[in-house]
Coordinates of C-alpha atoms in Angstrom, one line a residue:
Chain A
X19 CA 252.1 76.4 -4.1
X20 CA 254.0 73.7 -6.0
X21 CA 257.2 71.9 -4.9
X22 CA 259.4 74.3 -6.3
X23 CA 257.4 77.3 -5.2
X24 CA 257.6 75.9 -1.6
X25 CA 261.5 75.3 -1.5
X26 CA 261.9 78.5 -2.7
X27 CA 259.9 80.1 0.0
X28 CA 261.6 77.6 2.4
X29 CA 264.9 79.5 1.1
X30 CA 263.5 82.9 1.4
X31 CA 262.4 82.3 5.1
X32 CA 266.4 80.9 5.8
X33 CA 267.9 84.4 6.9
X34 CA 265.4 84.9 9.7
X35 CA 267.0 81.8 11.8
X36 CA 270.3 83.7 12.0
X37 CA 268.8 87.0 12.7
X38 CA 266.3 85.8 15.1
X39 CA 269.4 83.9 17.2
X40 CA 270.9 87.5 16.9
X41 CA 268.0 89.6 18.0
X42 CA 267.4 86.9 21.2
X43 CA 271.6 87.0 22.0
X44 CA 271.9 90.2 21.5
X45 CA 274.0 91.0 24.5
X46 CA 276.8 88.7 22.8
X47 CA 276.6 89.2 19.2
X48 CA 276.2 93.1 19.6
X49 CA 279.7 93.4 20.5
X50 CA 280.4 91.1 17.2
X51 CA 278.4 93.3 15.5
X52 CA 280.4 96.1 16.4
X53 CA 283.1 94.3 15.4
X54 CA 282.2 93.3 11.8
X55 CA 281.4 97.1 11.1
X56 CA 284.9 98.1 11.8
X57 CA 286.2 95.1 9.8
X58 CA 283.8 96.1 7.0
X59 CA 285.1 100.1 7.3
X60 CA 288.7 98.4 6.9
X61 CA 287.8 96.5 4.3
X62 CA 286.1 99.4 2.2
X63 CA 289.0 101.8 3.1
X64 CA 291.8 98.7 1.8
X65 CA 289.7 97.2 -1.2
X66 CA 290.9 99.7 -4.1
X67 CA 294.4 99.4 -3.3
X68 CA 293.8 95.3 -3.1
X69 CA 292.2 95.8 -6.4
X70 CA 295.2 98.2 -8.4
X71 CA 297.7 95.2 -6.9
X72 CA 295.6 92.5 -8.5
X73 CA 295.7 94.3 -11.7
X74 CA 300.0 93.3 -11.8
X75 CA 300.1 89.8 -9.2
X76 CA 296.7 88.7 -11.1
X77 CA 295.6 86.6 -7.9
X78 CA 293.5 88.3 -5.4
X79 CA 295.1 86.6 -2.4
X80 CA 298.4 87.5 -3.4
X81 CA 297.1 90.8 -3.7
X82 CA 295.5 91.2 -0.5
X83 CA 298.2 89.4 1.6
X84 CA 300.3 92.4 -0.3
X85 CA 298.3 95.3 0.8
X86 CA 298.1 93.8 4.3
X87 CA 301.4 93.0 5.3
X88 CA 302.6 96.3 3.6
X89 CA 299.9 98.1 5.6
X90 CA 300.2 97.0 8.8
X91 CA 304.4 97.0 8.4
X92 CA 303.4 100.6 7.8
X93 CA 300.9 100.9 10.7
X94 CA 303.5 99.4 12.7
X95 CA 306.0 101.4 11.9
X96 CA 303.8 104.9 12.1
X97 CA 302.4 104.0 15.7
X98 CA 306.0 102.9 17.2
X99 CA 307.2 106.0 15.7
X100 CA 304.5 108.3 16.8
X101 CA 302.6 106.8 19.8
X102 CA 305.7 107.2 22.6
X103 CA 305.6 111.1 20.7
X104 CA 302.0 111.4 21.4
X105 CA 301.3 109.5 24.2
X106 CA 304.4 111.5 26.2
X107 CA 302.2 114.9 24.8
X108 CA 298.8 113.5 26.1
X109 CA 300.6 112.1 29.5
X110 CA 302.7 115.3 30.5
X111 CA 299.2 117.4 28.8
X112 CA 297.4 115.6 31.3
X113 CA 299.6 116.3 34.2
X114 CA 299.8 119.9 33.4
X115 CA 296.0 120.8 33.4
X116 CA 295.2 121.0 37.2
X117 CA 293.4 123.7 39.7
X118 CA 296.2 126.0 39.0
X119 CA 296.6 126.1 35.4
X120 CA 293.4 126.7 35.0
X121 CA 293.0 129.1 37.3
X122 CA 295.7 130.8 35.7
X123 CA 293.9 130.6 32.7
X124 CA 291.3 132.4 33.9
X125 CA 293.4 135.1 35.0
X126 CA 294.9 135.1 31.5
X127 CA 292.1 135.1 29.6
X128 CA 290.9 138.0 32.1
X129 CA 293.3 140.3 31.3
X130 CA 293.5 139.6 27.6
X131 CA 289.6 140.7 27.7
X132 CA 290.1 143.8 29.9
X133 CA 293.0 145.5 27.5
X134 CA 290.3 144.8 24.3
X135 CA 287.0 145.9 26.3
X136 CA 286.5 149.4 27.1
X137 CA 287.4 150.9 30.7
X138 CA 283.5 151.0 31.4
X139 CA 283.0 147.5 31.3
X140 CA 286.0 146.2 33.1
X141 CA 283.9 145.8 36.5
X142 CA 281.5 143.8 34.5
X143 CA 284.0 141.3 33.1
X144 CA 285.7 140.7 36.7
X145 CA 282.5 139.8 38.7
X146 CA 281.6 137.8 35.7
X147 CA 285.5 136.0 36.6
X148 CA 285.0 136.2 40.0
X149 CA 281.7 134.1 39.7
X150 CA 283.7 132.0 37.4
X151 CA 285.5 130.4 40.1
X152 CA 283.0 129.5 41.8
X153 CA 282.2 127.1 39.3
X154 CA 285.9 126.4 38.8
X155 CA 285.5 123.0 41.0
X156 CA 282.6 121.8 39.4
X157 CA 283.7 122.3 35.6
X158 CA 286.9 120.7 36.9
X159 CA 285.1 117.9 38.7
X160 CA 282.8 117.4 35.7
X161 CA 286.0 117.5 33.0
X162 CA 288.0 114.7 34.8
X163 CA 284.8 112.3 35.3
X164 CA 283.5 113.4 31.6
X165 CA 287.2 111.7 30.5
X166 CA 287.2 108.6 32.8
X167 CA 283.4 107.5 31.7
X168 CA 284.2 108.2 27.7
X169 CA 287.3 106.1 27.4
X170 CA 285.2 103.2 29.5
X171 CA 282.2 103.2 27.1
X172 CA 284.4 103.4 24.0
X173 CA 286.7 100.1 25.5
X174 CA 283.3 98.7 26.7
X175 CA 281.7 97.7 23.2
X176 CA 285.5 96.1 21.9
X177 CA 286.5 95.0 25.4
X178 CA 283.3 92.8 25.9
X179 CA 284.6 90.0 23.5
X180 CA 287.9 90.0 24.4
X181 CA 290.7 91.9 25.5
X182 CA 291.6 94.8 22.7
X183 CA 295.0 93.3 21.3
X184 CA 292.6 90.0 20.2
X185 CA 289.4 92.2 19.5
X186 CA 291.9 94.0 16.8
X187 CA 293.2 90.6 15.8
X188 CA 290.0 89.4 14.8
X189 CA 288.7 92.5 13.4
X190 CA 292.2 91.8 10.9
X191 CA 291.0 88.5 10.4
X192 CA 287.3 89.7 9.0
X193 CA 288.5 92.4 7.2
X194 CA 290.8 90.5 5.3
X195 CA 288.0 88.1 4.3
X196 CA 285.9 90.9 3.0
X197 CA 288.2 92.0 1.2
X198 CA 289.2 88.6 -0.4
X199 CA 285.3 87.0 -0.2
X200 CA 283.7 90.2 -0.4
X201 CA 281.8 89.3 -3.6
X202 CA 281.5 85.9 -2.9
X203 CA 279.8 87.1 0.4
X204 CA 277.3 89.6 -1.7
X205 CA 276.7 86.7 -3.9
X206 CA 275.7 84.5 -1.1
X207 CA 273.2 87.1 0.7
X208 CA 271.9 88.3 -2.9
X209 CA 270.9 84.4 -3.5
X210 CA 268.6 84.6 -0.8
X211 CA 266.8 87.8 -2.2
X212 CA 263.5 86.5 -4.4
X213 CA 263.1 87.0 -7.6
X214 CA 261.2 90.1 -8.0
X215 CA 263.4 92.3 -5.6
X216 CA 267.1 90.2 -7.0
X217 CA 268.0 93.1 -9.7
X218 CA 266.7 96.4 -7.4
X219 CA 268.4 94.7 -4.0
X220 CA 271.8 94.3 -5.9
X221 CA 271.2 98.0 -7.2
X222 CA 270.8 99.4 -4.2
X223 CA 273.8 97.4 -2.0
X224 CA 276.1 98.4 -5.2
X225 CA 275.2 102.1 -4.6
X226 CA 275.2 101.7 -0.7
X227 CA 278.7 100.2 -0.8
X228 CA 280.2 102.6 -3.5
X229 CA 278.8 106.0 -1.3
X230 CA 279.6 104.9 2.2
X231 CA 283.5 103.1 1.4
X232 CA 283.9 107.0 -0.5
X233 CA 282.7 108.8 1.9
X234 CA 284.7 106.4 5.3
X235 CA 287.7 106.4 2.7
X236 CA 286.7 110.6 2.2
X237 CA 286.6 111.3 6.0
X238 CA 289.6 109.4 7.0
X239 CA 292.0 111.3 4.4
X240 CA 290.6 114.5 5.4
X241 CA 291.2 114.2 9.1
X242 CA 294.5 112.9 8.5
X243 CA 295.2 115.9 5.7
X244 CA 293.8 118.4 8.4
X245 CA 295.7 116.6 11.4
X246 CA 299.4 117.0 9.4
X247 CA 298.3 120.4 8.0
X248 CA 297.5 121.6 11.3
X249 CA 300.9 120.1 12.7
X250 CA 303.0 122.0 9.4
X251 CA 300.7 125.3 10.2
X252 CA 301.5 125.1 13.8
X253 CA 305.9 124.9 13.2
X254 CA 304.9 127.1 10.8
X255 CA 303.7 130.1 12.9
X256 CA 306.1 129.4 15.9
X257 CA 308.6 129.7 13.5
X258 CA 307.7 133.2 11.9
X259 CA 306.2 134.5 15.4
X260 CA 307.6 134.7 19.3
X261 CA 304.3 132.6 19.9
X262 CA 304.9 129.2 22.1
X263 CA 302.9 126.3 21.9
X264 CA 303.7 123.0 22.9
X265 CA 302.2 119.4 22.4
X266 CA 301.4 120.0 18.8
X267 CA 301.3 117.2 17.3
X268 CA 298.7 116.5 20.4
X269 CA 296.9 119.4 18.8
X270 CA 297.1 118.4 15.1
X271 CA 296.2 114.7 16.1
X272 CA 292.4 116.5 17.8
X273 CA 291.8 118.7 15.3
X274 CA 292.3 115.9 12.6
X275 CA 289.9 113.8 14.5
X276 CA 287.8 116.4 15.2
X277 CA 287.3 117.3 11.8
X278 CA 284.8 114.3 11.4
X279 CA 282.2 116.4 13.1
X280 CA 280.6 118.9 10.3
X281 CA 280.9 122.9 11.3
X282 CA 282.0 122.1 14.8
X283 CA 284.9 120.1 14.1
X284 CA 287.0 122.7 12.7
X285 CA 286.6 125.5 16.1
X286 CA 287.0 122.1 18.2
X287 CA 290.1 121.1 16.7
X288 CA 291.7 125.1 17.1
X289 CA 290.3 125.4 20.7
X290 CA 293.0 123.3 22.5
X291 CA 296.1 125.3 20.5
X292 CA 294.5 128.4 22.0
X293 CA 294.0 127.5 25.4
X294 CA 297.4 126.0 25.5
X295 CA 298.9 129.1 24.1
X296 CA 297.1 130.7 26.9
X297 CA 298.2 128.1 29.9
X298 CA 302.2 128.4 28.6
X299 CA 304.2 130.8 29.7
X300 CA 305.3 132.5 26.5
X301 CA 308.5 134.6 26.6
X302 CA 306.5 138.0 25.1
X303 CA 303.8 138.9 26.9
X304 CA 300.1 137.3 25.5
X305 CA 298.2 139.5 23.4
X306 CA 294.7 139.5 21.6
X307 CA 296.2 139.4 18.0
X308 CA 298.7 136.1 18.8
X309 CA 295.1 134.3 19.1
X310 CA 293.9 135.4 15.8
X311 CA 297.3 134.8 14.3
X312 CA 296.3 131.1 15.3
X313 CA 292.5 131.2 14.6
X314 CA 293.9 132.3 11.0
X315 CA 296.4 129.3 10.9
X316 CA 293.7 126.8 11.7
X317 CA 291.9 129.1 8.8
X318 CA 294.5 128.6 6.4
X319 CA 294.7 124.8 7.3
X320 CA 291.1 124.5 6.2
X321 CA 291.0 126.5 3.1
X322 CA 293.7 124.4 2.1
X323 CA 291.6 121.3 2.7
X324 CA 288.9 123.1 1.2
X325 CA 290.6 124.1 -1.8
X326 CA 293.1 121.1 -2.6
X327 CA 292.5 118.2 -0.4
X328 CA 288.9 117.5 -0.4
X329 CA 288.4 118.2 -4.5
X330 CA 291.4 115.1 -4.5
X331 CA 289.7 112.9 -2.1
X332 CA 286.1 113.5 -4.4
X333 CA 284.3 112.3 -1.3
X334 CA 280.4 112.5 -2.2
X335 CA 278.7 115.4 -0.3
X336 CA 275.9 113.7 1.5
X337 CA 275.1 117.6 2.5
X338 CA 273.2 117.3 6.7
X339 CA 270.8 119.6 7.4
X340 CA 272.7 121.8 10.0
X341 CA 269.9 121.0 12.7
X342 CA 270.4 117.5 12.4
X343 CA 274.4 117.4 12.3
X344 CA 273.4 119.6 15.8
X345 CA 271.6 116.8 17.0
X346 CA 273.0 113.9 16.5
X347 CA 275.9 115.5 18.1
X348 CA 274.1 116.6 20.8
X349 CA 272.5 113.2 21.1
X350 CA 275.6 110.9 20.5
X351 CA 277.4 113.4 23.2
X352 CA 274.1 112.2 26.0
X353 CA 274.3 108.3 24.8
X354 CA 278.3 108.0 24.7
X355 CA 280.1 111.4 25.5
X356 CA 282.6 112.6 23.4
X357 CA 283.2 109.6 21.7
X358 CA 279.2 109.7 20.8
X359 CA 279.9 113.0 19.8
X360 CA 282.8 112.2 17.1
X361 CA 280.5 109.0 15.3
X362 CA 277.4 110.7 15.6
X363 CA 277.6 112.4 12.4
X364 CA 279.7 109.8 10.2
X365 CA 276.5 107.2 11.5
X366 CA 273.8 109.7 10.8
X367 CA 275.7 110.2 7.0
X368 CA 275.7 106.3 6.9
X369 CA 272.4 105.8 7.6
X370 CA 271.5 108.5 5.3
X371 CA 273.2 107.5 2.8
X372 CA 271.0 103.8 3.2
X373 CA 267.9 105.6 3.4
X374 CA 268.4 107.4 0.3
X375 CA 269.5 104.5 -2.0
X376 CA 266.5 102.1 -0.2
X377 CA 263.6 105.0 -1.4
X378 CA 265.1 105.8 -4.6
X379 CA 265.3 101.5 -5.5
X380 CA 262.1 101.2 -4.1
X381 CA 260.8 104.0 -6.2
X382 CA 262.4 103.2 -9.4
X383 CA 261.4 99.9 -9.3
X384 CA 257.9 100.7 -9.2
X385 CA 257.9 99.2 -5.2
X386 CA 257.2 103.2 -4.1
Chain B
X24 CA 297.3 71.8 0.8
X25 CA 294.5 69.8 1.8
X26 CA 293.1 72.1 4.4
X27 CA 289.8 73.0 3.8
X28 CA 290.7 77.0 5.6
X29 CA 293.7 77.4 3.5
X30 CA 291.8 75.8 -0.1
X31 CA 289.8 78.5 0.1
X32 CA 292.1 81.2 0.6
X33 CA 294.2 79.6 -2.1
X34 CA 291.6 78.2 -4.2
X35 CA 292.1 77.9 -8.2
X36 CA 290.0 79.7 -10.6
X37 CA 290.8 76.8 -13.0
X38 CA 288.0 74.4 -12.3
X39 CA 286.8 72.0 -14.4
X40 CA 284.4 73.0 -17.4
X41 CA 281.2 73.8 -15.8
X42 CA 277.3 73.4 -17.3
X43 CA 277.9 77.5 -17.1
X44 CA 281.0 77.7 -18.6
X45 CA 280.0 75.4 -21.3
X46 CA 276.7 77.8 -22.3
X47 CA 278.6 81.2 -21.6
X48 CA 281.4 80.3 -24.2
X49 CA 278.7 80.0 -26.7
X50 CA 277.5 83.3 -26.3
X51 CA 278.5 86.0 -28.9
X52 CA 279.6 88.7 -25.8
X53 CA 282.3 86.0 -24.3
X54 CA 283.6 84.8 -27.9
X55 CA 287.3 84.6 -27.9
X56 CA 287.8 84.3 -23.9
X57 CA 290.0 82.1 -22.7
X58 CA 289.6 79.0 -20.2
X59 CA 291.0 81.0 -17.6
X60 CA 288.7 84.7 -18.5
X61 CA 285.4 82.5 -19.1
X62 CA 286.7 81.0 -15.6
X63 CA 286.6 84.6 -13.9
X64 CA 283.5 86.0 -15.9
X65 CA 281.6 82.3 -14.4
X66 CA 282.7 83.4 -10.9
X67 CA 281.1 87.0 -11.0
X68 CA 277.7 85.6 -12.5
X69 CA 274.6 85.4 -10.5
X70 CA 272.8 82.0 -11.6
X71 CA 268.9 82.0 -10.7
X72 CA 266.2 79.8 -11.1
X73 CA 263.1 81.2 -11.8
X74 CA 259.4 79.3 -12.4
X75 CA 257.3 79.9 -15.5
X76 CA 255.6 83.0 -15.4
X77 CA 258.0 85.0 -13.4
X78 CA 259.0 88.4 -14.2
X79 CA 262.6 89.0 -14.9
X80 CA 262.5 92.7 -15.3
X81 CA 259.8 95.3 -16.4
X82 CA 259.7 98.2 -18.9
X83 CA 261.0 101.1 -17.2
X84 CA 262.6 99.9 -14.6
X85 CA 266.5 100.6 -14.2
X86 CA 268.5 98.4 -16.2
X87 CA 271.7 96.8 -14.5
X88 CA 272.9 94.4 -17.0
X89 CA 272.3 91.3 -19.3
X90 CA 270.9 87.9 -18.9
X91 CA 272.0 85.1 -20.2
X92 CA 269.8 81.6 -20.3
X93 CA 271.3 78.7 -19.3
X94 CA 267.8 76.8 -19.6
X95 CA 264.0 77.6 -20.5
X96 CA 262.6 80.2 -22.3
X97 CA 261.9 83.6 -22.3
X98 CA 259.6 86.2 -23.7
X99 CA 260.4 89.5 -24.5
X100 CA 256.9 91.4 -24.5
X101 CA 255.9 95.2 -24.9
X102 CA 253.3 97.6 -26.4
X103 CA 253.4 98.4 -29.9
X104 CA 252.8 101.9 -31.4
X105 CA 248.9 101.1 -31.2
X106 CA 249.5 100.5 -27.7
X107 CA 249.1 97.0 -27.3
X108 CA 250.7 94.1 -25.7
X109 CA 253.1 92.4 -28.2
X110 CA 255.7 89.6 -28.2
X111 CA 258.9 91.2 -29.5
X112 CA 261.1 87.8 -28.9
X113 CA 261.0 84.5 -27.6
X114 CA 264.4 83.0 -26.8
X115 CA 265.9 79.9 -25.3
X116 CA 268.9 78.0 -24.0
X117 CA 272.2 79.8 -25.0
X118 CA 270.2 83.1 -26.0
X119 CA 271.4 86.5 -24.3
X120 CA 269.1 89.8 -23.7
X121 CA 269.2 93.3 -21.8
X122 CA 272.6 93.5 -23.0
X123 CA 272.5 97.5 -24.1
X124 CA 272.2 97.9 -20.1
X125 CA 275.4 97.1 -19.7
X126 CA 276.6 100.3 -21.7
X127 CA 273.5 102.4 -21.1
X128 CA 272.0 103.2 -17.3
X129 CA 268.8 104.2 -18.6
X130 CA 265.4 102.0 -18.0
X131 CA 264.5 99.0 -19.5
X132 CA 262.7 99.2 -23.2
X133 CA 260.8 95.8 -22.9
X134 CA 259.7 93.6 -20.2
X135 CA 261.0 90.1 -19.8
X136 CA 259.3 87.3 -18.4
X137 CA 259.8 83.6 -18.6
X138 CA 257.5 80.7 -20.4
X139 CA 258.9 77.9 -19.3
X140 CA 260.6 77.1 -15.1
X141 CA 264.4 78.8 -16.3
X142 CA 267.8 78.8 -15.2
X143 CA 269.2 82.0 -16.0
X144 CA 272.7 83.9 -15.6
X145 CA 273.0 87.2 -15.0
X146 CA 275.7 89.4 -15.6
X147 CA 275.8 93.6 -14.7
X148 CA 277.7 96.5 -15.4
X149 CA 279.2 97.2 -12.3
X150 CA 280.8 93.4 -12.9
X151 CA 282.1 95.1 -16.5
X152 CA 283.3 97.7 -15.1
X153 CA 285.8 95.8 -12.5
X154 CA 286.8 93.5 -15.4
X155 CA 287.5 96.7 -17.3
X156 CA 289.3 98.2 -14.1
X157 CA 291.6 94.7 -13.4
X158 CA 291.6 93.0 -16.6
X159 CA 291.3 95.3 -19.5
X160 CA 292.5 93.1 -22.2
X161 CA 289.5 90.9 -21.4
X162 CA 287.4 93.5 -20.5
X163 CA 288.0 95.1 -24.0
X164 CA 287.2 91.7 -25.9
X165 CA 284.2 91.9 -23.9
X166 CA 283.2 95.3 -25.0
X167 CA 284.1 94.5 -28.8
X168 CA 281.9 91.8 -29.0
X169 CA 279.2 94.1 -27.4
X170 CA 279.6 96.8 -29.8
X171 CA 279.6 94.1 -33.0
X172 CA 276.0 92.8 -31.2
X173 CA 274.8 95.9 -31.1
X174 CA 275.8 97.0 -34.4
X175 CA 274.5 93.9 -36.2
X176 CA 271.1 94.3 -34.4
X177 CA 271.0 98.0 -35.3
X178 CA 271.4 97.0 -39.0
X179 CA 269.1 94.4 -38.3
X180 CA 266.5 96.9 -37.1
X181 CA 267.2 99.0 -40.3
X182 CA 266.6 96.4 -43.0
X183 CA 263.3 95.4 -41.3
X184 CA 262.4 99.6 -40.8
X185 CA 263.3 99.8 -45.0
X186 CA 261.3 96.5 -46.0
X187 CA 258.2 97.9 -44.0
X188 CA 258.3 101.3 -46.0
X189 CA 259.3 99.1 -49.2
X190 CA 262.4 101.5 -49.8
X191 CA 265.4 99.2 -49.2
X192 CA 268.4 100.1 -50.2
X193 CA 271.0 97.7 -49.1
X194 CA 273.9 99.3 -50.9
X195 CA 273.3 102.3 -48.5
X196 CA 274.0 101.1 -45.0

């Protein structure tokens, strides 16, 4: 091997130092890790607006300072708007759930079941509630501590580094450098890549980074479509019926989020509006078709997303087996509860998405 | 502003003329740019080095763009209708090739590899594409001189095709 040859094997060999240090420290840069993904979901969701502004201030600082400030002046605004809104819905929501409303739930849902069942089968359905409340204390039991141990592991992973208001600054920070350095910083890993794999590596990060920022930039307009169409939908059929349901923007805010998870998502998100039409006391008396008049809402809501939204947002279809959206629910839900459960599916869609572009580089370039 | 974090947040894409800049502006695709556009297209390249022998890209392979070489040479090689090995080009400092990749994503028609230890710049599609998206006057000067490149080697390639089957007709084309 001749000087050159050995330099640039030398150079090759350079990455391995900072991703050895990581492997071995992985208790502390694992949390940093974490944090450079969301940066680098920010800064794919922010880059084509940074780039339409540097098309009229020319300068790509100027443009990105632009985007920011206006962004998070907009944020800003949106959160002190809506967070006492929502945050009153989720506290008074939370203090309104106990032994009894459920229980009156129950007793709701009982009698809903009895006037649509036939006479024959009413005996049936009360020992089947009856046994119900046995279990009543464990569900409850089981609900509250389900709660209490998602919302620790999801501050866990952020709160490691720091506390969250400097964890978010510094997620700010990176993002804004990936979106002002972001090619510089491609440049800089692609110089390490040799020779042979420099033009398929480049290929493959190109389509990587164009399918996963349209599909993050995809997922987060379409919960936030589905979250203000259920919210419109909502008014909407309180309006036009007797039916009462409070905490909806609580409601449209789930179902928005919920929407990340493929097939599920969509019953998730309509769930809470029908058990809290059930735990309210409505001023006509309930009845069997006021649920399907808001299982059709929620219907409405995504046929609308369906039919206008998503054909707008042209997110690539990265199309999950069924099974596998299952499982990596299932399996997200067992490693970090519901929180697992909403990022299980945008991370199997990511890593998908990886895997795909990697064998089809690696087979067009002969490497396969 | 003499702070090295704010430099580089604030850093000027006017720097002085570069051994890149100085071979780029030579080359028919960048022809007309100004200081400040050759400035931005020096930024986006990726400069490599590359040792004699070494494969730059092979027949069938995806194209992604053009090289350009800054220094060495290179050999454009590929089989012939009999199906053998032949040199179709050998180029040198300030010569350009693969540059119908950066209009068409089909594969490679030639394999180029280099005869001499090269410094080479290379410049892809998706790059054209973001010029074309921010800066479309330069990104159209760009494409002009691509089209005139490819035109004048297409009538190139038809003289040579009507000298081999001794019916040349200039006055045709």
């Amino acid at each position: 091997m001749n000087p050159t040859g050995f330099a640039k094997w030398v150079q090759n060999l350079v990455w391995i130092l900072p991703l050895g240090f990581m492997i071995w420290f992985r208790e502390y840069t694992l949390p940093l890790l974490f944090m450079l993904i969301i940066a680098l979901l920010i800064s794919a969701l922010l880059k084509p607006l940074v780039n339409i502004i540097e098309m009229l201030v020319v300068k790509r600082w100027g443009s990105a300072i632009i985007v920011y400030v206006a962004v998070f002046v907009l944020a800003g605004w949106g959160i002190n708007r809506l967070w006492p809104v929502l945050a009153d819905q989720a506290v008074s929501f939370k203090e309104y759930i106990t032994m009894d409303t459920l229980a009156q739930l129950k007793l709701k849902s009982e009698t809903l079941l009895i006037g649509l069942l036939p006479q024959s089968l009413h005996v049936q359905v009360h020992e089947i509630f009856i046994s119900l409340d046995t279990m009543m204390n464990d569900i409850w039991g089981l609900l509250v501590a389900n709660i209490q141990t998602s919302l620790t592991q999801a501050g866990s992973l952020v709160l490691t580094v720091g506390s969250l208001l400097i964890s978010t600054l510094f997620i700010i920070v990176f993002s804004f450098f990936f979106v002002l350095e972001g090619n510089r910083y491609k440049k800089a890993f692609i110089r390490m890549i040799p020779n042979a794999y420099f033009e398929m590596t480049l290929h493959i990060l190109e389509k990587v980074t164009t399918s996963l920022g349209s599909y993050v930039r995809g997922q987060l307009l379409a919960a936030m479509a589905i979250g203000v169409l259920s919210i419109l939908g909502l008014f909407i059929l309180q309006a036009v019926t007797p039916i009462y349901i409070p905490y909806t923007i609580l409601i449209g805010t789930i179902a928005g989020v919920a929407n990340l998870i493929p097939f599920v998502g969509p019953v998730m998100g309509m769930i809470p509006a029908v058990v809290i039409y059930l735990l309210t006391d409505q001023t006509v008396p309930i009845e069997f078709m006021h649920i399907v008049l808001i299982i059709i809402t929620f219907g409405c809501v995504q046929l609308l997303d369906n039919i206008l939204v998503s054909p707008m947002i042209m997110s690539e279809s990265v199309g999950l087996h069924p099974l596998a959206i299952i499982l990596a629910v299932l399996l997200g839900g067992s490693i970090a509860g519901p929180v697992g459960m909403l990022f299980a599916v945008p991370i199997l869609t990511m890593v998908k998405v990886i895997f795909k572009e990697l064998i089809w580089g690696l087979k067009s370039y002969g490497y396969m | 502003m003499s702070d090295p974090f704010w430099q580089n947040i604030f850093k000027s894409d006017r720097n002085s003329d570069s051994h890149i800049r100085l071979t780029i502006q030579q080359v028919q695709i960048f022809k007309d740019l100004s200081k400040r556009e050759l400035a931005a297209i020096e930024n986006i390249l990726h400069t490599r080095k590359y040792l004699k022998g070494e494969t730059i890209f092979r027949e069938n392979t995806p194209g992604l763009g053009m090289y350009i070489i800054l220094k060495g040479e290179v050999s454009i090689i590929g089989l012939n209708s009999e199906n053998e090995q032949v040199d179709f080009a050998r180029l040198s400092d300030g010569d350009f090739f693969g540059e119908v990749s950066l209009i068409d994503e089909s594969v490679r028609s030639a394999t180029a590899i280099t005869t001499s230890e090269c410094e080479l710049a290379a410049f892809f599609r998706d790059d054209l594409m973001d010029i074309l998206t921010k800066t479309p006057k330069t990104g159209n000067k760009i494409l002009m001189n691509l089209a005139f490149v490819i035109s004048r080697r297409l009538k190139h390639t038809n003289d040579q095709l009507r000298h081999q089957s001794g019916e040349y007709h200039p006055e045709v084309l």
